[in-house]
Amino acid sequence: MSATQERPAEPQPLHLRGRILVGPEEVRDELWVVGGRVTFSRPPGAAEAGTVDGWVLPGLVDAHCHVGLDGHGAVDRETAEKQALTDRGAGALLLRDAGSPSDTRWIDDRDDLPRIIRAGRHIARTRRYIRNYAHEIEPGDLAAYVRQEARRGDGWVKLVGDWIDRETGDLAPCWPRWALDEAMAAAHAEGARVTAHCFAEESLADLVEAGIDCVEHATGLTEETLPLFAERGVAIVPTLVNIATFPGIAGAAEGKFPAYARHMRELHRRRHATVGAAYDAGIPVFVGTDAGGSLPHGLVADEVAELVLAGLPPLAALAAASWSAREWLGRPGLTEGAPADLLVLREDPRADVRALADPLAVVLRGSVVG
């Protein structure tokens, strides 16, 4: 901190009353925020604390977004800040950045912005992904790049598992199995988990058998691969608000790649059934929006609602953006001494997840920010 910068003021004590949703089944009547942290013990001077009444939930998780990225590549700091503030306003206070060419480490020094868990930069096959997004490499270099991004990230690495192959005119896997085996071993040796962008069916079995930890989108899941994901405990982040764009993508590609267009429409048609079947099979499902590419930030409530449309019980959809997601990412929720990252709602989100769309208050590290 430079001599001209002022240290942020200590957050004022807060008293939160109503229904404190500590977990899916654990509800308390009140908590306090002291020194920016959660406590369930009445502190000295509690009478002077500001009071907020409502339904209290841990800060939401967007487990697939891209701060510092737009449809053309990396953006400037001002734009990245607006993206992060938009997520904050929606109550998304923990973000897993699923691949970005931007250096957003400066956000870690800002107490007023959400925390980010980074996956480094996307790793894609040469000329098989969106321009300006990824390291574009060949299979022999995959393990080395995975090791590099594992060291740059926050415990995650992001691969592009499939993309359109212009020679065949349809989605196709990007990596041979031997390269995936090497890549997973390299990431796990560095203590990192691996996730992959996958739309289609063909790449999924190789990725799971090679040891992947998560798959993004996963629209290509079938009766054959569902049991494999469930057996290995491989999570999915469906990004249904992004899958809603598939018909438009198909329309734009129809003239040049008709097989790809048909495939994308079919993946879109069965999207809700696919996610519902994954949940029924016991596959961990988490909330992610894919914001920052072609989509705006701040869509976390919309994605939770989409999971309910896909057949998840409301409590499971809520957990996928809060308690379960935080546990999966190794971050605390509403526990004694944890950073006070939470939102206050007017209605019970367990009864209707649409309550998430209009938070009464957003509290980040103990300060009311929205």
GROMACS .gro file of C-alpha atoms in nm:
model
  370
    1MET     CA    1   0.000   0.000   0.000
    2SER     CA    2   0.145   0.335  -0.105
    3ALA     CA    3   0.176   0.633   0.128
    4THR     CA    4  -0.106   0.810  -0.056
    5GLN     CA    5  -0.354   0.523  -0.023
    6GLU     CA    6  -0.580   0.505   0.278
    7ARG     CA    7  -0.637   0.175   0.451
    8PRO     CA    8  -1.004   0.071   0.423
    9ALA     CA    9  -1.214   0.154   0.726
   10GLU     CA   10  -1.289  -0.130   0.964
   11PRO     CA   11  -1.635  -0.272   0.880
   12GLN     CA   12  -1.903  -0.174   1.132
   13PRO     CA   13  -2.048  -0.455   1.345
   14LEU     CA   14  -2.365  -0.605   1.204
   15HIS     CA   15  -2.642  -0.808   1.362
   16LEU     CA   16  -2.827  -1.034   1.119
   17ARG     CA   17  -3.161  -1.171   1.233
   18GLY     CA   18  -3.423  -1.397   1.084
   19ARG     CA   19  -3.333  -1.728   0.924
   20ILE     CA   20  -2.959  -1.785   0.892
   21LEU     CA   21  -2.918  -2.067   0.637
   22VAL     CA   22  -2.589  -2.211   0.760
   23GLY     CA   23  -2.647  -2.527   0.556
   24PRO     CA   24  -2.924  -2.710   0.370
   25GLU     CA   25  -3.057  -2.844   0.699
   26GLU     CA   26  -2.900  -2.611   0.958
   27VAL     CA   27  -3.082  -2.286   1.033
   28ARG     CA   28  -3.002  -2.037   1.309
   29ASP     CA   29  -3.184  -1.730   1.431
   30GLU     CA   30  -2.903  -1.475   1.426
   31LEU     CA   31  -2.536  -1.406   1.364
   32TRP     CA   32  -2.305  -1.109   1.411
   33VAL     CA   33  -2.035  -0.969   1.191
   34VAL     CA   34  -1.739  -0.834   1.388
   35GLY     CA   35  -1.412  -0.725   1.230
   36GLY     CA   36  -1.539  -0.847   0.895
   37ARG     CA   37  -1.594  -1.204   1.022
   38VAL     CA   38  -1.884  -1.423   1.122
   39THR     CA   39  -1.959  -1.505   1.484
   40PHE     CA   40  -2.255  -1.674   1.645
   41SER     CA   41  -2.160  -1.546   1.990
   42ARG     CA   42  -2.307  -1.216   2.103
   43PRO     CA   43  -2.012  -0.974   2.109
   44PRO     CA   44  -1.943  -0.689   2.350
   45GLY     CA   45  -2.116  -0.377   2.226
   46ALA     CA   46  -2.374  -0.581   2.036
   47ALA     CA   47  -2.640  -0.321   2.110
   48GLU     CA   48  -2.458  -0.073   1.887
   49ALA     CA   49  -2.445  -0.309   1.587
   50GLY     CA   50  -2.651  -0.226   1.280
   51THR     CA   51  -2.936  -0.473   1.230
   52VAL     CA   52  -3.055  -0.639   0.910
   53ASP     CA   53  -3.351  -0.879   0.903
   54GLY     CA   54  -3.414  -1.146   0.641
   55TRP     CA   55  -3.307  -1.481   0.503
   56VAL     CA   56  -2.928  -1.504   0.515
   57LEU     CA   57  -2.728  -1.721   0.274
   58PRO     CA   58  -2.352  -1.757   0.212
   59GLY     CA   59  -2.225  -1.544  -0.073
   60LEU     CA   60  -2.313  -1.716  -0.400
   61VAL     CA   61  -2.063  -1.898  -0.620
   62ASP     CA   62  -2.030  -1.859  -0.996
   63ALA     CA   63  -1.810  -2.159  -1.068
   64HIS     CA   64  -1.761  -2.077  -1.436
   65CYS     CA   65  -1.705  -1.718  -1.539
   66HIS     CA   66  -1.431  -1.506  -1.696
   67VAL     CA   67  -1.340  -1.178  -1.532
   68GLY     CA   68  -1.108  -0.980  -1.759
   69LEU     CA   69  -1.238  -1.133  -2.082
   70ASP     CA   70  -1.490  -1.043  -2.349
   71GLY     CA   71  -1.576  -1.185  -2.689
   72HIS     CA   72  -1.251  -1.056  -2.840
   73GLY     CA   73  -0.999  -1.144  -2.568
   74ALA     CA   74  -0.849  -0.967  -2.269
   75VAL     CA   75  -1.006  -0.640  -2.151
   76ASP     CA   76  -0.869  -0.343  -1.960
   77ARG     CA   77  -0.883  -0.306  -1.582
   78GLU     CA   78  -1.180  -0.072  -1.587
   79THR     CA   79  -1.388  -0.327  -1.778
   80ALA     CA   80  -1.274  -0.614  -1.557
   81GLU     CA   81  -1.366  -0.409  -1.250
   82LYS     CA   82  -1.717  -0.349  -1.387
   83GLN     CA   83  -1.754  -0.722  -1.449
   84ALA     CA   84  -1.654  -0.806  -1.094
   85LEU     CA   85  -1.882  -0.537  -0.951
   86THR     CA   86  -2.174  -0.672  -1.154
   87ASP     CA   87  -2.119  -1.018  -1.009
   88ARG     CA   88  -2.095  -0.865  -0.662
   89GLY     CA   89  -2.427  -0.688  -0.710
   90ALA     CA   90  -2.588  -1.021  -0.796
   91GLY     CA   91  -2.452  -1.175  -0.476
   92ALA     CA   92  -2.183  -1.383  -0.649
   93LEU     CA   93  -1.895  -1.327  -0.407
   94LEU     CA   94  -1.679  -1.628  -0.499
   95LEU     CA   95  -1.587  -1.673  -0.865
   96ARG     CA   96  -1.404  -1.957  -1.034
   97ASP     CA   97  -1.246  -1.796  -1.338
   98ALA     CA   98  -1.250  -2.081  -1.588
   99GLY     CA   99  -0.975  -1.950  -1.814
  100SER     CA  100  -0.860  -1.601  -1.906
  101PRO     CA  101  -0.563  -1.436  -2.080
  102SER     CA  102  -0.590  -1.143  -1.836
  103ASP     CA  103  -0.380  -1.095  -1.526
  104THR     CA  104  -0.642  -1.017  -1.262
  105ARG     CA  105  -0.423  -1.062  -0.954
  106TRP     CA  106  -0.475  -0.694  -0.872
  107ILE     CA  107  -0.834  -0.784  -0.775
  108ASP     CA  108  -0.697  -0.980  -0.480
  109ASP     CA  109  -0.586  -0.649  -0.324
  110ARG     CA  110  -0.939  -0.506  -0.341
  111ASP     CA  111  -1.154  -0.575  -0.036
  112ASP     CA  112  -1.458  -0.449  -0.226
  113LEU     CA  113  -1.443  -0.710  -0.505
  114PRO     CA  114  -1.531  -1.081  -0.507
  115ARG     CA  115  -1.264  -1.343  -0.449
  116ILE     CA  116  -1.146  -1.523  -0.762
  117ILE     CA  117  -1.016  -1.879  -0.798
  118ARG     CA  118  -0.825  -1.884  -1.126
  119ALA     CA  119  -0.764  -2.164  -1.375
  120GLY     CA  120  -0.490  -1.978  -1.561
  121ARG     CA  121  -0.528  -1.939  -1.937
  122HIS     CA  122  -0.726  -2.182  -2.153
  123ILE     CA  123  -0.516  -2.450  -2.325
  124ALA     CA  124  -0.647  -2.538  -2.671
  125ARG     CA  125  -0.544  -2.720  -2.985
  126THR     CA  126  -0.396  -2.503  -3.260
  127ARG     CA  127  -0.671  -2.310  -3.442
  128ARG     CA  128  -0.939  -2.498  -3.250
  129TYR     CA  129  -1.078  -2.230  -3.021
  130ILE     CA  130  -1.182  -1.864  -2.997
  131ARG     CA  131  -0.909  -1.630  -3.119
  132ASN     CA  132  -0.708  -1.446  -2.849
  133TYR     CA  133  -0.833  -1.668  -2.566
  134ALA     CA  134  -0.602  -1.964  -2.529
  135HIS     CA  135  -0.254  -2.105  -2.554
  136GLU     CA  136  -0.291  -2.288  -2.886
  137ILE     CA  137  -0.058  -2.587  -2.891
  138GLU     CA  138  -0.011  -2.942  -3.018
  139PRO     CA  139  -0.051  -3.260  -2.808
  140GLY     CA  140   0.318  -3.309  -2.740
  141ASP     CA  141   0.328  -2.979  -2.553
  142LEU     CA  142   0.011  -3.030  -2.351
  143ALA     CA  143   0.166  -3.159  -2.028
  144ALA     CA  144   0.422  -2.877  -2.017
  145TYR     CA  145   0.154  -2.610  -2.063
  146VAL     CA  146  -0.068  -2.775  -1.804
  147ARG     CA  147   0.219  -2.768  -1.556
  148GLN     CA  148   0.281  -2.398  -1.635
  149GLU     CA  149  -0.085  -2.297  -1.589
  150ALA     CA  150  -0.115  -2.507  -1.274
  151ARG     CA  151   0.161  -2.295  -1.123
  152ARG     CA  152  -0.002  -1.970  -1.241
  153GLY     CA  153  -0.354  -2.055  -1.131
  154ASP     CA  154  -0.525  -2.113  -0.800
  155GLY     CA  155  -0.547  -2.489  -0.804
  156TRP     CA  156  -0.722  -2.535  -1.139
  157VAL     CA  157  -0.625  -2.580  -1.505
  158LYS     CA  158  -0.866  -2.539  -1.799
  159LEU     CA  159  -0.845  -2.744  -2.120
  160VAL     CA  160  -1.053  -2.710  -2.434
  161GLY     CA  161  -1.166  -3.068  -2.471
  162ASP     CA  162  -1.355  -3.038  -2.799
  163TRP     CA  163  -1.429  -2.778  -3.064
  164ILE     CA  164  -1.539  -2.766  -3.423
  165ASP     CA  165  -1.307  -2.948  -3.663
  166ARG     CA  166  -1.336  -2.760  -3.989
  167GLU     CA  167  -1.222  -3.062  -4.190
  168THR     CA  168  -1.504  -3.283  -4.065
  169GLY     CA  169  -1.752  -2.999  -4.020
  170ASP     CA  170  -1.856  -3.096  -3.669
  171LEU     CA  171  -1.746  -3.100  -3.305
  172ALA     CA  172  -1.451  -3.330  -3.243
  173PRO     CA  173  -1.207  -3.408  -2.960
  174CYS     CA  174  -0.895  -3.192  -2.939
  175TRP     CA  175  -0.654  -3.433  -2.768
  176PRO     CA  176  -0.544  -3.796  -2.804
  177ARG     CA  177  -0.574  -4.011  -2.495
  178TRP     CA  178  -0.198  -4.035  -2.435
  179ALA     CA  179  -0.171  -3.655  -2.418
  180LEU     CA  180  -0.459  -3.638  -2.171
  181ASP     CA  181  -0.294  -3.902  -1.950
  182GLU     CA  182   0.025  -3.695  -1.940
  183ALA     CA  183  -0.166  -3.373  -1.878
  184MET     CA  184  -0.371  -3.504  -1.586
  185ALA     CA  185  -0.061  -3.654  -1.425
  186ALA     CA  186   0.124  -3.322  -1.461
  187ALA     CA  187  -0.160  -3.118  -1.310
  188HIS     CA  188  -0.217  -3.353  -1.019
  189ALA     CA  189   0.155  -3.361  -0.945
  190GLU     CA  190   0.134  -2.981  -0.908
  191GLY     CA  191  -0.163  -3.013  -0.673
  192ALA     CA  192  -0.409  -2.874  -0.929
  193ARG     CA  193  -0.742  -3.001  -1.052
  194VAL     CA  194  -0.831  -3.007  -1.421
  195THR     CA  195  -1.150  -2.905  -1.595
  196ALA     CA  196  -1.238  -2.901  -1.964
  197HIS     CA  197  -1.475  -2.728  -2.200
  198CYS     CA  198  -1.680  -3.003  -2.368
  199PHE     CA  199  -1.995  -2.970  -2.576
  200ALA     CA  200  -2.006  -3.305  -2.759
  201GLU     CA  201  -2.014  -3.673  -2.669
  202GLU     CA  202  -1.694  -3.815  -2.813
  203SER     CA  203  -1.427  -3.663  -2.585
  204LEU     CA  204  -1.592  -3.739  -2.250
  205ALA     CA  205  -1.487  -4.099  -2.182
  206ASP     CA  206  -1.119  -4.029  -2.255
  207LEU     CA  207  -1.118  -3.722  -2.031
  208VAL     CA  208  -1.275  -3.906  -1.738
  209GLU     CA  209  -1.062  -4.217  -1.775
  210ALA     CA  210  -0.751  -3.997  -1.792
  211GLY     CA  211  -0.846  -3.852  -1.452
  212ILE     CA  212  -1.020  -3.520  -1.513
  213ASP     CA  213  -1.187  -3.358  -1.212
  214CYS     CA  214  -1.465  -3.155  -1.375
  215VAL     CA  215  -1.627  -3.092  -1.713
  216GLU     CA  216  -1.778  -2.760  -1.819
  217HIS     CA  217  -2.108  -2.758  -2.013
  218ALA     CA  218  -2.119  -3.142  -2.048
  219THR     CA  219  -2.406  -3.125  -2.297
  220GLY     CA  220  -2.279  -3.447  -2.457
  221LEU     CA  221  -2.345  -3.672  -2.158
  222THR     CA  222  -2.523  -3.995  -2.255
  223GLU     CA  223  -2.648  -4.313  -2.092
  224GLU     CA  224  -2.302  -4.460  -2.155
  225THR     CA  225  -2.100  -4.181  -1.991
  226LEU     CA  226  -2.331  -4.088  -1.704
  227PRO     CA  227  -2.229  -4.394  -1.495
  228LEU     CA  228  -1.861  -4.325  -1.566
  229PHE     CA  229  -1.887  -3.968  -1.435
  230ALA     CA  230  -2.080  -4.085  -1.130
  231GLU     CA  231  -1.835  -4.365  -1.050
  232ARG     CA  232  -1.533  -4.134  -1.072
  233GLY     CA  233  -1.703  -3.842  -0.893
  234VAL     CA  234  -1.641  -3.604  -1.186
  235ALA     CA  235  -1.838  -3.282  -1.138
  236ILE     CA  236  -2.015  -3.086  -1.409
  237VAL     CA  237  -2.087  -2.714  -1.441
  238PRO     CA  238  -2.365  -2.704  -1.704
  239THR     CA  239  -2.379  -2.326  -1.775
  240LEU     CA  240  -2.735  -2.357  -1.902
  241VAL     CA  241  -2.768  -1.982  -1.954
  242ASN     CA  242  -2.488  -2.019  -2.207
  243ILE     CA  243  -2.631  -2.332  -2.368
  244ALA     CA  244  -2.939  -2.121  -2.444
  245THR     CA  245  -2.726  -1.950  -2.712
  246PHE     CA  246  -2.676  -2.272  -2.911
  247PRO     CA  247  -2.962  -2.212  -3.160
  248GLY     CA  248  -2.812  -1.877  -3.255
  249ILE     CA  249  -2.468  -2.034  -3.297
  250ALA     CA  250  -2.623  -2.307  -3.512
  251GLY     CA  251  -2.803  -2.055  -3.729
  252ALA     CA  252  -2.483  -1.862  -3.797
  253ALA     CA  253  -2.298  -2.183  -3.890
  254GLU     CA  254  -2.574  -2.348  -4.095
  255GLY     CA  255  -2.451  -2.250  -4.439
  256LYS     CA  256  -2.090  -2.366  -4.398
  257PHE     CA  257  -2.117  -2.641  -4.135
  258PRO     CA  258  -2.465  -2.801  -4.150
  259ALA     CA  259  -2.365  -3.111  -3.948
  260TYR     CA  260  -2.228  -2.891  -3.670
  261ALA     CA  261  -2.546  -2.680  -3.674
  262ARG     CA  262  -2.766  -2.990  -3.641
  263HIS     CA  263  -2.549  -3.121  -3.359
  264MET     CA  264  -2.565  -2.795  -3.163
  265ARG     CA  265  -2.943  -2.780  -3.197
  266GLU     CA  266  -2.975  -3.137  -3.071
  267LEU     CA  267  -2.748  -3.067  -2.772
  268HIS     CA  268  -2.963  -2.765  -2.695
  269ARG     CA  269  -3.289  -2.956  -2.733
  270ARG     CA  270  -3.196  -3.214  -2.471
  271ARG     CA  271  -3.003  -2.980  -2.239
  272HIS     CA  272  -3.244  -2.990  -1.945
  273ALA     CA  273  -3.293  -3.365  -1.970
  274THR     CA  274  -2.914  -3.412  -1.975
  275VAL     CA  275  -2.859  -3.212  -1.658
  276GLY     CA  276  -3.152  -3.376  -1.483
  277ALA     CA  277  -3.017  -3.721  -1.570
  278ALA     CA  278  -2.673  -3.622  -1.439
  279TYR     CA  279  -2.821  -3.513  -1.108
  280ASP     CA  280  -3.028  -3.832  -1.083
  281ALA     CA  281  -2.714  -4.038  -1.149
  282GLY     CA  282  -2.541  -3.878  -0.850
  283ILE     CA  283  -2.302  -3.656  -1.047
  284PRO     CA  284  -2.206  -3.338  -0.857
  285VAL     CA  285  -2.362  -3.036  -1.033
  286PHE     CA  286  -2.251  -2.678  -0.969
  287VAL     CA  287  -2.365  -2.335  -1.085
  288GLY     CA  288  -2.169  -2.145  -1.349
  289THR     CA  289  -2.277  -1.887  -1.604
  290ASP     CA  290  -1.988  -1.863  -1.854
  291ALA     CA  291  -2.013  -1.486  -1.820
  292GLY     CA  292  -1.740  -1.276  -1.977
  293GLY     CA  293  -1.726  -1.425  -2.324
  294SER     CA  294  -2.049  -1.351  -2.508
  295LEU     CA  295  -2.263  -1.327  -2.193
  296PRO     CA  296  -2.286  -1.047  -1.936
  297HIS     CA  297  -2.192  -1.098  -1.575
  298GLY     CA  298  -2.444  -1.112  -1.291
  299LEU     CA  299  -2.649  -1.412  -1.414
  300VAL     CA  300  -2.601  -1.646  -1.118
  301ALA     CA  301  -2.968  -1.635  -1.010
  302ASP     CA  302  -3.077  -1.713  -1.365
  303GLU     CA  303  -2.854  -2.020  -1.370
  304VAL     CA  304  -2.994  -2.149  -1.041
  305ALA     CA  305  -3.344  -2.113  -1.187
  306GLU     CA  306  -3.232  -2.305  -1.497
  307LEU     CA  307  -3.115  -2.596  -1.282
  308VAL     CA  308  -3.461  -2.613  -1.127
  309LEU     CA  309  -3.611  -2.624  -1.477
  310ALA     CA  310  -3.373  -2.912  -1.549
  311GLY     CA  311  -3.526  -3.110  -1.264
  312LEU     CA  312  -3.301  -3.040  -0.966
  313PRO     CA  313  -3.495  -2.993  -0.643
  314PRO     CA  314  -3.483  -2.624  -0.540
  315LEU     CA  315  -3.267  -2.703  -0.237
  316ALA     CA  316  -3.014  -2.890  -0.454
  317ALA     CA  317  -3.001  -2.605  -0.707
  318LEU     CA  318  -2.949  -2.359  -0.422
  319ALA     CA  319  -2.672  -2.573  -0.273
  320ALA     CA  320  -2.503  -2.585  -0.615
  321ALA     CA  321  -2.450  -2.209  -0.587
  322SER     CA  322  -2.378  -2.187  -0.216
  323TRP     CA  323  -2.301  -2.448   0.051
  324SER     CA  324  -2.196  -2.737  -0.175
  325ALA     CA  325  -2.010  -2.515  -0.421
  326ARG     CA  326  -1.806  -2.351  -0.146
  327GLU     CA  327  -1.715  -2.688   0.001
  328TRP     CA  328  -1.613  -2.815  -0.344
  329LEU     CA  329  -1.388  -2.514  -0.397
  330GLY     CA  330  -1.244  -2.529  -0.046
  331ARG     CA  331  -1.388  -2.199   0.076
  332PRO     CA  332  -1.590  -2.146   0.397
  333GLY     CA  333  -1.954  -2.051   0.420
  334LEU     CA  334  -2.129  -1.919   0.730
  335THR     CA  335  -1.894  -2.071   0.985
  336GLU     CA  336  -1.748  -1.924   1.302
  337GLY     CA  337  -1.460  -1.691   1.216
  338ALA     CA  338  -1.510  -1.708   0.839
  339PRO     CA  339  -1.502  -1.391   0.628
  340ALA     CA  340  -1.850  -1.241   0.634
  341ASP     CA  341  -1.944  -1.288   0.268
  342LEU     CA  342  -2.320  -1.327   0.253
  343LEU     CA  343  -2.644  -1.199   0.114
  344VAL     CA  344  -2.973  -1.118   0.279
  345LEU     CA  345  -3.295  -1.205   0.099
  346ARG     CA  346  -3.655  -1.096   0.146
  347GLU     CA  347  -3.802  -1.444   0.102
  348ASP     CA  348  -3.697  -1.803   0.165
  349PRO     CA  349  -3.489  -1.914  -0.136
  350ARG     CA  350  -3.548  -2.279  -0.046
  351ALA     CA  351  -3.915  -2.229  -0.125
  352ASP     CA  352  -3.853  -2.032  -0.445
  353VAL     CA  353  -3.503  -1.983  -0.588
  354ARG     CA  354  -3.624  -1.672  -0.768
  355ALA     CA  355  -3.572  -1.494  -0.436
  356LEU     CA  356  -3.201  -1.485  -0.527
  357ALA     CA  357  -3.265  -1.237  -0.806
  358ASP     CA  358  -3.338  -0.944  -0.574
  359PRO     CA  359  -3.115  -0.946  -0.264
  360LEU     CA  360  -3.206  -0.710   0.016
  361ALA     CA  361  -2.839  -0.667   0.106
  362VAL     CA  362  -2.500  -0.797  -0.004
  363VAL     CA  363  -2.224  -0.814   0.256
  364LEU     CA  364  -1.863  -0.865   0.142
  365ARG     CA  365  -1.594  -0.921   0.405
  366GLY     CA  366  -1.817  -0.760   0.661
  367SER     CA  367  -1.913  -0.445   0.468
  368VAL     CA  368  -2.257  -0.385   0.318
  369VAL     CA  369  -2.181  -0.329  -0.050
  370GLY     CA  370  -2.522  -0.363  -0.207
   0.00000   0.00000   0.00000
